[in-house]
C-alpha cells in the first residue's frame, strides 16, 4: 500500500454501510448524511479524487485541504412544500456529506489543487511535486 495516501473507507474491506443498505434498502429513519462513492487514482503526474455527486453543482460542494486531509463536502437541498398541497410520499430529504482523503504535502503540491463538478461527478486534481526524494519503498521478491 502506498504510504503517501489513504482513504477513510477501504474498498478492499467489507463495507458495513453497503451491507446494511443492501439488506435494508428502505430506511425508516434518515440521519441527514450520506457518503458519495469515491475513486482515488494516482498516476505519474497527479492524484485524482472523483466523487459521485448527482444533482449537485459547484455551489453545493466544497473542497478544502488542512493538516494533510483533502476534504470534500456537500449538501443537497430539496424543494419547499406548497403549503396547500397534501404530501402522499416523501422520499427526498435534505442531505449532506463529508469525505476525506489523506494527502501528504511532502509528495503532492497541495497549493496546486484544482477541481470541477460536471454531470454529477466531482473531479479533484492534486499534482505531484517534482523532484521528490525516494520514499524508501521497495518491492521484496519472495522465495
PDB file of N, CA and C in Angstrom, residues 12-100:
ATOM      1  N   UNK A  12     -11.228  -2.427  -0.051  1.00  0.00           N
ATOM      2  CA  UNK A  12     -10.822  -3.820  -0.021  1.00  0.00           C
ATOM      3  C   UNK A  12     -11.471  -4.577   1.135  1.00  0.00           C
ATOM      4  N   UNK A  13     -11.998  -3.861   2.098  1.00  0.00           N
ATOM      5  CA  UNK A  13     -12.620  -4.488   3.251  1.00  0.00           C
ATOM      6  C   UNK A  13     -14.129  -4.497   3.095  1.00  0.00           C
ATOM      7  N   UNK A  14     -14.792  -5.361   3.832  1.00  0.00           N
ATOM      8  CA  UNK A  14     -16.243  -5.409   3.816  1.00  0.00           C
ATOM      9  C   UNK A  14     -16.788  -4.069   4.280  1.00  0.00           C
ATOM     10  N   UNK A  15     -17.621  -3.471   3.490  1.00  0.00           N
ATOM     11  CA  UNK A  15     -18.209  -2.183   3.805  1.00  0.00           C
ATOM     12  C   UNK A  15     -19.528  -2.418   4.522  1.00  0.00           C
ATOM     13  N   UNK A  16     -19.524  -2.210   5.823  1.00  0.00           N
ATOM     14  CA  UNK A  16     -20.694  -2.478   6.653  1.00  0.00           C
ATOM     15  C   UNK A  16     -21.871  -1.623   6.222  1.00  0.00           C
ATOM     16  N   UNK A  17     -21.602  -0.369   5.814  1.00  0.00           N
ATOM     17  CA  UNK A  17     -22.682   0.518   5.396  1.00  0.00           C
ATOM     18  C   UNK A  17     -23.376  -0.011   4.142  1.00  0.00           C
ATOM     19  N   UNK A  18     -22.598  -0.485   3.171  1.00  0.00           N
ATOM     20  CA  UNK A  18     -23.187  -1.052   1.956  1.00  0.00           C
ATOM     21  C   UNK A  18     -23.952  -2.328   2.267  1.00  0.00           C
ATOM     22  N   UNK A  19     -23.402  -3.165   3.134  1.00  0.00           N
ATOM     23  CA  UNK A  19     -24.079  -4.398   3.518  1.00  0.00           C
ATOM     24  C   UNK A  19     -25.422  -4.070   4.161  1.00  0.00           C
ATOM     25  N   UNK A  20     -25.441  -3.113   5.070  1.00  0.00           N
ATOM     26  CA  UNK A  20     -26.678  -2.710   5.733  1.00  0.00           C
ATOM     27  C   UNK A  20     -27.695  -2.187   4.721  1.00  0.00           C
ATOM     28  N   UNK A  21     -27.247  -1.310   3.810  1.00  0.00           N
ATOM     29  CA  UNK A  21     -28.151  -0.754   2.802  1.00  0.00           C
ATOM     30  C   UNK A  21     -28.704  -1.834   1.879  1.00  0.00           C
ATOM     31  N   UNK A  22     -27.894  -2.850   1.559  1.00  0.00           N
ATOM     32  CA  UNK A  22     -28.371  -3.933   0.703  1.00  0.00           C
ATOM     33  C   UNK A  22     -29.385  -4.821   1.420  1.00  0.00           C
ATOM     34  N   UNK A  23     -29.183  -5.036   2.710  1.00  0.00           N
ATOM     35  CA  UNK A  23     -30.110  -5.852   3.472  1.00  0.00           C
ATOM     36  C   UNK A  23     -31.402  -5.111   3.783  1.00  0.00           C
ATOM     37  N   UNK A  24     -31.296  -3.808   4.036  1.00  0.00           N
ATOM     38  CA  UNK A  24     -32.441  -2.990   4.428  1.00  0.00           C
ATOM     39  C   UNK A  24     -32.521  -1.745   3.547  1.00  0.00           C
ATOM     40  N   UNK A  25     -32.977  -1.901   2.295  1.00  0.00           N
ATOM     41  CA  UNK A  25     -32.969  -0.762   1.374  1.00  0.00           C
ATOM     42  C   UNK A  25     -33.949   0.340   1.752  1.00  0.00           C
ATOM     43  N   UNK A  26     -34.991   0.030   2.484  1.00  0.00           N
ATOM     44  CA  UNK A  26     -35.951   1.042   2.898  1.00  0.00           C
ATOM     45  C   UNK A  26     -35.561   1.508   4.295  1.00  0.00           C
ATOM     46  N   UNK A  27     -35.196   2.763   4.407  1.00  0.00           N
ATOM     47  CA  UNK A  27     -34.804   3.297   5.702  1.00  0.00           C
ATOM     48  C   UNK A  27     -36.023   3.854   6.415  1.00  0.00           C
ATOM     49  N   UNK A  28     -36.147   3.486   7.657  1.00  0.00           N
ATOM     50  CA  UNK A  28     -37.237   4.012   8.460  1.00  0.00           C
ATOM     51  C   UNK A  28     -36.829   5.298   9.160  1.00  0.00           C
ATOM     52  N   UNK A  29     -35.587   5.664   9.046  1.00  0.00           N
ATOM     53  CA  UNK A  29     -35.065   6.903   9.612  1.00  0.00           C
ATOM     54  C   UNK A  29     -34.077   7.482   8.620  1.00  0.00           C
ATOM     55  N   UNK A  30     -33.750   8.745   8.796  1.00  0.00           N
ATOM     56  CA  UNK A  30     -32.784   9.400   7.920  1.00  0.00           C
ATOM     57  C   UNK A  30     -31.857  10.245   8.779  1.00  0.00           C
ATOM     58  N   UNK A  31     -30.612   9.910   8.779  1.00  0.00           N
ATOM     59  CA  UNK A  31     -29.645  10.629   9.603  1.00  0.00           C
ATOM     60  C   UNK A  31     -29.293  11.984   9.014  1.00  0.00           C
ATOM     61  N   UNK A  32     -29.675  12.233   7.759  1.00  0.00           N
ATOM     62  CA  UNK A  32     -29.356  13.504   7.126  1.00  0.00           C
ATOM     63  C   UNK A  32     -27.977  13.534   6.502  1.00  0.00           C
ATOM     64  N   UNK A  33     -27.259  12.435   6.550  1.00  0.00           N
ATOM     65  CA  UNK A  33     -25.940  12.416   5.934  1.00  0.00           C
ATOM     66  C   UNK A  33     -25.794  11.158   5.089  1.00  0.00           C
ATOM     67  N   UNK A  34     -24.927  11.235   4.099  1.00  0.00           N
ATOM     68  CA  UNK A  34     -24.661  10.104   3.234  1.00  0.00           C
ATOM     69  C   UNK A  34     -23.211  10.187   2.784  1.00  0.00           C
ATOM     70  N   UNK A  35     -22.725   9.151   2.144  1.00  0.00           N
ATOM     71  CA  UNK A  35     -21.336   9.096   1.719  1.00  0.00           C
ATOM     72  C   UNK A  35     -21.269   8.816   0.233  1.00  0.00           C
ATOM     73  N   UNK A  36     -20.836   9.790  -0.566  1.00  0.00           N
ATOM     74  CA  UNK A  36     -20.722   9.511  -2.001  1.00  0.00           C
ATOM     75  C   UNK A  36     -19.578   8.538  -2.262  1.00  0.00           C
ATOM     76  N   UNK A  37     -19.722   7.771  -3.297  1.00  0.00           N
ATOM     77  CA  UNK A  37     -18.667   6.853  -3.714  1.00  0.00           C
ATOM     78  C   UNK A  37     -17.474   7.659  -4.218  1.00  0.00           C
ATOM     79  N   UNK A  38     -16.283   7.172  -3.900  1.00  0.00           N
ATOM     80  CA  UNK A  38     -15.048   7.841  -4.322  1.00  0.00           C
ATOM     81  C   UNK A  38     -14.196   6.924  -5.180  1.00  0.00           C
ATOM     82  N   UNK A  39     -13.484   7.529  -6.125  1.00  0.00           N
ATOM     83  CA  UNK A  39     -12.354   6.905  -6.804  1.00  0.00           C
ATOM     84  C   UNK A  39     -11.151   7.742  -6.444  1.00  0.00           C
ATOM     85  N   UNK A  40     -10.068   7.101  -6.027  1.00  0.00           N
ATOM     86  CA  UNK A  40      -8.807   7.795  -5.765  1.00  0.00           C
ATOM     87  C   UNK A  40      -7.772   7.118  -6.639  1.00  0.00           C
ATOM     88  N   UNK A  41      -7.266   7.878  -7.625  1.00  0.00           N
ATOM     89  CA  UNK A  41      -6.396   7.322  -8.655  1.00  0.00           C
ATOM     90  C   UNK A  41      -5.091   8.110  -8.673  1.00  0.00           C
ATOM     91  N   UNK A  42      -3.972   7.408  -8.599  1.00  0.00           N
ATOM     92  CA  UNK A  42      -2.665   8.055  -8.650  1.00  0.00           C
ATOM     93  C   UNK A  42      -1.926   7.591  -9.892  1.00  0.00           C
ATOM     94  N   UNK A  43      -1.395   8.560 -10.648  1.00  0.00           N
ATOM     95  CA  UNK A  43      -0.546   8.215 -11.789  1.00  0.00           C
ATOM     96  C   UNK A  43       0.799   8.912 -11.600  1.00  0.00           C
ATOM     97  N   UNK A  44       1.600   8.986 -12.654  1.00  0.00           N
ATOM     98  CA  UNK A  44       2.939   9.575 -12.548  1.00  0.00           C
ATOM     99  C   UNK A  44       2.916  11.077 -12.272  1.00  0.00           C
ATOM    100  N   UNK A  45       1.820  11.755 -12.629  1.00  0.00           N
ATOM    101  CA  UNK A  45       1.790  13.210 -12.538  1.00  0.00           C
ATOM    102  C   UNK A  45       0.888  13.762 -11.446  1.00  0.00           C
ATOM    103  N   UNK A  46      -0.108  12.986 -11.015  1.00  0.00           N
ATOM    104  CA  UNK A  46      -1.085  13.562 -10.090  1.00  0.00           C
ATOM    105  C   UNK A  46      -1.861  12.500  -9.324  1.00  0.00           C
ATOM    106  N   UNK A  47      -2.636  13.000  -8.383  1.00  0.00           N
ATOM    107  CA  UNK A  47      -3.614  12.213  -7.662  1.00  0.00           C
ATOM    108  C   UNK A  47      -4.972  12.766  -8.067  1.00  0.00           C
ATOM    109  N   UNK A  48      -5.887  11.898  -8.493  1.00  0.00           N
ATOM    110  CA  UNK A  48      -7.213  12.331  -8.904  1.00  0.00           C
ATOM    111  C   UNK A  48      -8.222  11.719  -7.938  1.00  0.00           C
ATOM    112  N   UNK A  49      -9.066  12.569  -7.364  1.00  0.00           N
ATOM    113  CA  UNK A  49     -10.137  12.116  -6.492  1.00  0.00           C
ATOM    114  C   UNK A  49     -11.450  12.433  -7.205  1.00  0.00           C
ATOM    115  N   UNK A  50     -12.249  11.400  -7.425  1.00  0.00           N
ATOM    116  CA  UNK A  50     -13.555  11.563  -8.070  1.00  0.00           C
ATOM    117  C   UNK A  50     -14.631  11.171  -7.068  1.00  0.00           C
ATOM    118  N   UNK A  51     -15.693  11.961  -7.022  1.00  0.00           N
ATOM    119  CA  UNK A  51     -16.817  11.660  -6.133  1.00  0.00           C
ATOM    120  C   UNK A  51     -18.111  11.776  -6.914  1.00  0.00           C
ATOM    121  N   UNK A  52     -18.994  10.823  -6.702  1.00  0.00           N
ATOM    122  CA  UNK A  52     -20.302  10.848  -7.337  1.00  0.00           C
ATOM    123  C   UNK A  52     -21.199  11.820  -6.560  1.00  0.00           C
ATOM    124  N   UNK A  53     -21.599  12.922  -7.226  1.00  0.00           N
ATOM    125  CA  UNK A  53     -22.424  13.948  -6.583  1.00  0.00           C
ATOM    126  C   UNK A  53     -23.610  14.316  -7.476  1.00  0.00           C
ATOM    127  N   UNK A  54     -24.470  13.348  -7.794  1.00  0.00           N
ATOM    128  CA  UNK A  54     -25.580  13.633  -8.703  1.00  0.00           C
ATOM    129  C   UNK A  54     -26.494  14.722  -8.140  1.00  0.00           C
ATOM    130  N   UNK A  55     -26.877  15.639  -9.021  1.00  0.00           N
ATOM    131  CA  UNK A  55     -27.788  16.706  -8.635  1.00  0.00           C
ATOM    132  C   UNK A  55     -27.131  17.897  -7.970  1.00  0.00           C
ATOM    133  N   UNK A  56     -25.828  17.817  -7.705  1.00  0.00           N
ATOM    134  CA  UNK A  56     -25.138  18.929  -7.062  1.00  0.00           C
ATOM    135  C   UNK A  56     -24.366  19.753  -8.090  1.00  0.00           C
ATOM    136  N   UNK A  57     -24.150  21.026  -7.765  1.00  0.00           N
ATOM    137  CA  UNK A  57     -23.356  21.915  -8.589  1.00  0.00           C
ATOM    138  C   UNK A  57     -22.172  22.401  -7.769  1.00  0.00           C
ATOM    139  N   UNK A  58     -21.312  23.189  -8.378  1.00  0.00           N
ATOM    140  CA  UNK A  58     -20.153  23.709  -7.648  1.00  0.00           C
ATOM    141  C   UNK A  58     -20.575  24.583  -6.470  1.00  0.00           C
ATOM    142  N   UNK A  59     -21.788  25.128  -6.517  1.00  0.00           N
ATOM    143  CA  UNK A  59     -22.284  25.953  -5.416  1.00  0.00           C
ATOM    144  C   UNK A  59     -22.689  25.121  -4.205  1.00  0.00           C
ATOM    145  N   UNK A  60     -22.926  23.809  -4.385  1.00  0.00           N
ATOM    146  CA  UNK A  60     -23.337  22.924  -3.292  1.00  0.00           C
ATOM    147  C   UNK A  60     -22.197  22.082  -2.743  1.00  0.00           C
ATOM    148  N   UNK A  61     -20.997  22.190  -3.351  1.00  0.00           N
ATOM    149  CA  UNK A  61     -19.867  21.332  -2.992  1.00  0.00           C
ATOM    150  C   UNK A  61     -18.702  22.192  -2.527  1.00  0.00           C
ATOM    151  N   UNK A  62     -17.964  21.689  -1.540  1.00  0.00           N
ATOM    152  CA  UNK A  62     -16.782  22.385  -1.033  1.00  0.00           C
ATOM    153  C   UNK A  62     -15.612  21.411  -0.991  1.00  0.00           C
ATOM    154  N   UNK A  63     -14.423  21.888  -1.370  1.00  0.00           N
ATOM    155  CA  UNK A  63     -13.198  21.100  -1.278  1.00  0.00           C
ATOM    156  C   UNK A  63     -12.199  21.920  -0.474  1.00  0.00           C
ATOM    157  N   UNK A  64     -11.666  21.326   0.604  1.00  0.00           N
ATOM    158  CA  UNK A  64     -10.691  22.022   1.441  1.00  0.00           C
ATOM    159  C   UNK A  64      -9.488  21.111   1.684  1.00  0.00           C
ATOM    160  N   UNK A  65      -8.366  21.731   2.061  1.00  0.00           N
ATOM    161  CA  UNK A  65      -7.177  20.975   2.447  1.00  0.00           C
ATOM    162  C   UNK A  65      -6.654  21.567   3.748  1.00  0.00           C
ATOM    163  N   UNK A  66      -6.454  20.703   4.738  1.00  0.00           N
ATOM    164  CA  UNK A  66      -5.936  21.156   6.024  1.00  0.00           C
ATOM    165  C   UNK A  66      -5.299  19.981   6.751  1.00  0.00           C
ATOM    166  N   UNK A  67      -4.118  20.203   7.294  1.00  0.00           N
ATOM    167  CA  UNK A  67      -3.437  19.210   8.130  1.00  0.00           C
ATOM    168  C   UNK A  67      -3.344  17.828   7.477  1.00  0.00           C
ATOM    169  N   UNK A  68      -3.028  17.797   6.190  1.00  0.00           N
ATOM    170  CA  UNK A  68      -2.831  16.528   5.498  1.00  0.00           C
ATOM    171  C   UNK A  68      -4.091  15.855   4.999  1.00  0.00           C
ATOM    172  N   UNK A  69      -5.246  16.511   5.156  1.00  0.00           N
ATOM    173  CA  UNK A  69      -6.501  15.920   4.694  1.00  0.00           C
ATOM    174  C   UNK A  69      -7.146  16.767   3.613  1.00  0.00           C
ATOM    175  N   UNK A  70      -7.429  16.144   2.485  1.00  0.00           N
ATOM    176  CA  UNK A  70      -8.235  16.752   1.435  1.00  0.00           C
ATOM    177  C   UNK A  70      -9.677  16.344   1.740  1.00  0.00           C
ATOM    178  N   UNK A  71     -10.532  17.322   2.004  1.00  0.00           N
ATOM    179  CA  UNK A  71     -11.902  17.044   2.438  1.00  0.00           C
ATOM    180  C   UNK A  71     -12.891  17.566   1.412  1.00  0.00           C
ATOM    181  N   UNK A  72     -13.815  16.699   1.027  1.00  0.00           N
ATOM    182  CA  UNK A  72     -14.886  17.036   0.099  1.00  0.00           C
ATOM    183  C   UNK A  72     -16.179  17.003   0.902  1.00  0.00           C
ATOM    184  N   UNK A  73     -16.970  18.063   0.796  1.00  0.00           N
ATOM    185  CA  UNK A  73     -18.255  18.084   1.497  1.00  0.00           C
ATOM    186  C   UNK A  73     -19.300  18.710   0.594  1.00  0.00           C
ATOM    187  N   UNK A  74     -20.544  18.437   0.891  1.00  0.00           N
ATOM    188  CA  UNK A  74     -21.614  18.989   0.089  1.00  0.00           C
ATOM    189  C   UNK A  74     -22.949  18.842   0.773  1.00  0.00           C
ATOM    190  N   UNK A  75     -23.927  19.530   0.204  1.00  0.00           N
ATOM    191  CA  UNK A  75     -25.270  19.483   0.769  1.00  0.00           C
ATOM    192  C   UNK A  75     -26.285  19.545  -0.354  1.00  0.00           C
ATOM    193  N   UNK A  76     -27.266  18.664  -0.284  1.00  0.00           N
ATOM    194  CA  UNK A  76     -28.335  18.631  -1.276  1.00  0.00           C
ATOM    195  C   UNK A  76     -29.604  19.167  -0.624  1.00  0.00           C
ATOM    196  N   UNK A  77     -30.196  20.154  -1.252  1.00  0.00           N
ATOM    197  CA  UNK A  77     -31.446  20.743  -0.766  1.00  0.00           C
ATOM    198  C   UNK A  77     -32.615  20.096  -1.493  1.00  0.00           C
ATOM    199  N   UNK A  78     -33.765  20.124  -0.884  1.00  0.00           N
ATOM    200  CA  UNK A  78     -34.979  19.668  -1.549  1.00  0.00           C
ATOM    201  C   UNK A  78     -35.907  20.861  -1.691  1.00  0.00           C
ATOM    202  N   UNK A  79     -36.831  20.753  -2.633  1.00  0.00           N
ATOM    203  CA  UNK A  79     -37.742  21.868  -2.870  1.00  0.00           C
ATOM    204  C   UNK A  79     -38.677  22.058  -1.684  1.00  0.00           C
ATOM    205  N   UNK A  80     -39.084  23.286  -1.501  1.00  0.00           N
ATOM    206  CA  UNK A  80     -40.018  23.623  -0.419  1.00  0.00           C
ATOM    207  C   UNK A  80     -41.410  23.107  -0.779  1.00  0.00           C
ATOM    208  N   UNK A  81     -42.137  22.702   0.233  1.00  0.00           N
ATOM    209  CA  UNK A  81     -43.503  22.230   0.024  1.00  0.00           C
ATOM    210  C   UNK A  81     -44.451  23.407  -0.195  1.00  0.00           C
ATOM    211  N   UNK A  82     -45.381  23.171  -1.067  1.00  0.00           N
ATOM    212  CA  UNK A  82     -46.501  24.104  -1.225  1.00  0.00           C
ATOM    213  C   UNK A  82     -47.433  23.832  -0.045  1.00  0.00           C
ATOM    214  N   UNK A  83     -47.671  24.839   0.760  1.00  0.00           N
ATOM    215  CA  UNK A  83     -48.461  24.662   1.980  1.00  0.00           C
ATOM    216  C   UNK A  83     -49.881  24.164   1.707  1.00  0.00           C
ATOM    217  N   UNK A  84     -50.395  24.430   0.515  1.00  0.00           N
ATOM    218  CA  UNK A  84     -51.747  23.983   0.200  1.00  0.00           C
ATOM    219  C   UNK A  84     -51.780  22.562  -0.362  1.00  0.00           C
ATOM    220  N   UNK A  85     -50.596  21.981  -0.626  1.00  0.00           N
ATOM    221  CA  UNK A  85     -50.537  20.641  -1.212  1.00  0.00           C
ATOM    222  C   UNK A  85     -50.488  19.576  -0.121  1.00  0.00           C
ATOM    223  N   UNK A  86     -51.076  18.433  -0.405  1.00  0.00           N
ATOM    224  CA  UNK A  86     -51.035  17.292   0.503  1.00  0.00           C
ATOM    225  C   UNK A  86     -49.938  16.344   0.025  1.00  0.00           C
ATOM    226  N   UNK A  87     -48.973  16.070   0.879  1.00  0.00           N
ATOM    227  CA  UNK A  87     -47.858  15.184   0.528  1.00  0.00           C
ATOM    228  C   UNK A  87     -48.271  13.744   0.787  1.00  0.00           C
ATOM    229  N   UNK A  88     -48.165  12.879  -0.236  1.00  0.00           N
ATOM    230  CA  UNK A  88     -48.520  11.468  -0.097  1.00  0.00           C
ATOM    231  C   UNK A  88     -47.297  10.608   0.194  1.00  0.00           C
ATOM    232  N   UNK A  89     -46.177  10.920  -0.426  1.00  0.00           N
ATOM    233  CA  UNK A  89     -44.945  10.171  -0.210  1.00  0.00           C
ATOM    234  C   UNK A  89     -43.797  11.172  -0.162  1.00  0.00           C
ATOM    235  N   UNK A  90     -42.892  11.008   0.806  1.00  0.00           N
ATOM    236  CA  UNK A  90     -41.715  11.874   0.882  1.00  0.00           C
ATOM    237  C   UNK A  90     -40.481  10.983   1.024  1.00  0.00           C
ATOM    238  N   UNK A  91     -39.731  10.840  -0.065  1.00  0.00           N
ATOM    239  CA  UNK A  91     -38.501  10.061  -0.044  1.00  0.00           C
ATOM    240  C   UNK A  91     -37.273  10.938  -0.275  1.00  0.00           C
ATOM    241  N   UNK A  92     -37.477  12.150  -0.727  1.00  0.00           N
ATOM    242  CA  UNK A  92     -36.363  13.062  -0.956  1.00  0.00           C
ATOM    243  C   UNK A  92     -36.170  13.929   0.278  1.00  0.00           C
ATOM    244  N   UNK A  93     -34.978  13.919   0.811  1.00  0.00           N
ATOM    245  CA  UNK A  93     -34.672  14.670   2.017  1.00  0.00           C
ATOM    246  C   UNK A  93     -33.426  15.511   1.807  1.00  0.00           C
ATOM    247  N   UNK A  94     -33.321  16.536   2.583  1.00  0.00           N
ATOM    248  CA  UNK A  94     -32.082  17.312   2.624  1.00  0.00           C
ATOM    249  C   UNK A  94     -30.992  16.375   3.140  1.00  0.00           C
ATOM    250  N   UNK A  95     -29.834  16.384   2.496  1.00  0.00           N
ATOM    251  CA  UNK A  95     -28.752  15.517   2.945  1.00  0.00           C
ATOM    252  C   UNK A  95     -27.422  16.237   2.787  1.00  0.00           C
ATOM    253  N   UNK A  96     -26.453  15.786   3.539  1.00  0.00           N
ATOM    254  CA  UNK A  96     -25.102  16.359   3.459  1.00  0.00           C
ATOM    255  C   UNK A  96     -24.086  15.225   3.593  1.00  0.00           C
ATOM    256  N   UNK A  97     -22.868  15.505   3.149  1.00  0.00           N
ATOM    257  CA  UNK A  97     -21.811  14.502   3.250  1.00  0.00           C
ATOM    258  C   UNK A  97     -20.481  15.178   3.498  1.00  0.00           C
ATOM    259  N   UNK A  98     -19.562  14.406   4.040  1.00  0.00           N
ATOM    260  CA  UNK A  98     -18.165  14.814   4.216  1.00  0.00           C
ATOM    261  C   UNK A  98     -17.324  13.570   3.999  1.00  0.00           C
ATOM    262  N   UNK A  99     -16.352  13.650   3.098  1.00  0.00           N
ATOM    263  CA  UNK A  99     -15.396  12.569   2.860  1.00  0.00           C
ATOM    264  C   UNK A  99     -13.999  13.173   2.859  1.00  0.00           C
ATOM    265  N   UNK A 100     -13.033  12.454   3.414  1.00  0.00           N
ATOM    266  CA  UNK A 100     -11.658  12.940   3.487  1.00  0.00           C
ATOM    267  C   UNK A 100     -10.687  11.897   2.971  1.00  0.00           C
TER     268      UNK A 100
END
